[in-house]
PDB file of C-alpha atoms in Angstrom:
ATOM      1  CA  MET A  26     -89.025 279.436 126.606  1.00  0.00           C
ATOM      2  CA  SER A  27     -86.213 277.004 125.655  1.00  0.00           C
ATOM      3  CA  ASN A  28     -87.068 273.011 126.058  1.00  0.00           C
ATOM      4  CA  LYS A  29     -84.860 272.626 128.866  1.00  0.00           C
ATOM      5  CA  SER A  30     -86.709 275.165 130.813  1.00  0.00           C
ATOM      6  CA  ASN A  31     -89.902 273.145 129.634  1.00  0.00           C
ATOM      7  CA  ILE A  32     -88.733 270.220 130.882  1.00  0.00           C
ATOM      8  CA  ILE A  33     -87.567 271.509 134.239  1.00  0.00           C
ATOM      9  CA  SER A  34     -90.910 273.318 134.848  1.00  0.00           C
ATOM     10  CA  THR A  35     -93.015 270.485 133.842  1.00  0.00           C
ATOM     11  CA  LEU A  36     -90.983 268.010 136.233  1.00  0.00           C
ATOM     12  CA  LYS A  37     -91.721 270.643 139.067  1.00  0.00           C
ATOM     13  CA  LYS A  38     -95.276 270.674 138.020  1.00  0.00           C
ATOM     14  CA  ILE A  39     -95.394 266.734 138.266  1.00  0.00           C
ATOM     15  CA  LEU A  40     -93.767 266.983 141.654  1.00  0.00           C
ATOM     16  CA  THR A  41     -96.192 269.377 142.638  1.00  0.00           C
ATOM     17  CA  GLU A  42     -99.348 267.780 141.027  1.00  0.00           C
ATOM     18  CA  PHE A  43     -98.643 264.403 142.343  1.00  0.00           C
ATOM     19  CA  ASN A  44     -97.101 265.467 145.717  1.00  0.00           C
ATOM     20  CA  LEU A  45     -93.825 263.679 144.767  1.00  0.00           C
ATOM     21  CA  THR A  46     -90.347 263.826 146.350  1.00  0.00           C
ATOM     22  CA  GLN A  47     -87.460 264.167 144.337  1.00  0.00           C
ATOM     23  CA  GLU A  48     -86.277 260.858 146.104  1.00  0.00           C
ATOM     24  CA  ASP A  49     -89.999 259.317 144.230  1.00  0.00           C
ATOM     25  CA  VAL A  50     -88.912 260.661 140.796  1.00  0.00           C
ATOM     26  CA  ALA A  51     -85.487 259.305 140.945  1.00  0.00           C
ATOM     27  CA  LYS A  52     -86.672 255.893 141.829  1.00  0.00           C
ATOM     28  CA  ARG A  53     -88.874 255.989 138.890  1.00  0.00           C
ATOM     29  CA  LEU A  54     -86.173 256.978 136.874  1.00  0.00           C
ATOM     30  CA  ASN A  55     -83.289 254.861 138.252  1.00  0.00           C
ATOM     31  CA  VAL A  56     -81.070 257.939 138.955  1.00  0.00           C
ATOM     32  CA  THR A  57     -79.991 259.694 142.415  1.00  0.00           C
ATOM     33  CA  GLN A  58     -82.051 262.126 144.206  1.00  0.00           C
ATOM     34  CA  ALA A  59     -79.055 264.175 143.579  1.00  0.00           C
ATOM     35  CA  SER A  60     -79.764 264.436 139.892  1.00  0.00           C
ATOM     36  CA  VAL A  61     -83.143 265.285 140.180  1.00  0.00           C
ATOM     37  CA  SER A  62     -82.286 267.957 142.495  1.00  0.00           C
ATOM     38  CA  LYS A  63     -79.647 269.022 139.753  1.00  0.00           C
ATOM     39  CA  TRP A  64     -82.463 268.751 137.237  1.00  0.00           C
ATOM     40  CA  LEU A  65     -84.463 271.314 139.298  1.00  0.00           C
ATOM     41  CA  LYS A  66     -81.701 273.691 139.791  1.00  0.00           C
ATOM     42  CA  ASP A  67     -81.090 273.661 136.256  1.00  0.00           C
ATOM     43  CA  SER A  68     -77.467 273.016 136.435  1.00  0.00           C
ATOM     44  CA  ASP A  69     -75.603 271.671 133.396  1.00  0.00           C
ATOM     45  CA  PRO A  70     -76.323 267.860 133.530  1.00  0.00           C
ATOM     46  CA  ARG A  71     -73.257 265.383 132.548  1.00  0.00           C
ATOM     47  CA  GLY A  72     -73.619 261.856 131.391  1.00  0.00           C
ATOM     48  CA  SER A  73     -76.614 259.814 132.893  1.00  0.00           C
ATOM     49  CA  ASN A  74     -78.074 262.931 134.648  1.00  0.00           C
ATOM     50  CA  ARG A  75     -79.076 264.198 131.148  1.00  0.00           C
ATOM     51  CA  MET A  76     -81.520 261.579 130.887  1.00  0.00           C
ATOM     52  CA  PRO A  77     -84.733 263.500 130.814  1.00  0.00           C
ATOM     53  CA  PHE A  78     -83.279 265.810 128.541  1.00  0.00           C
ATOM     54  CA  ARG A  79     -82.268 263.007 125.875  1.00  0.00           C
ATOM     55  CA  ILE A  80     -85.962 261.457 126.373  1.00  0.00           C
ATOM     56  CA  ILE A  81     -87.308 264.545 124.245  1.00  0.00           C
TER      57      ILE A  81
END
């Protein structure tokens, strides 16, 4: 599994385990809900949408 896949999988687990919405995560990371949605769909993030991938 690639780092990107691991990040997406971890984000999905966090949403479930902590009963968070995409909007909750977006607010905490100062991004849009649409960005979080794109991360979870594994679409190609661009610009600031790459933030969780830059953290690693």
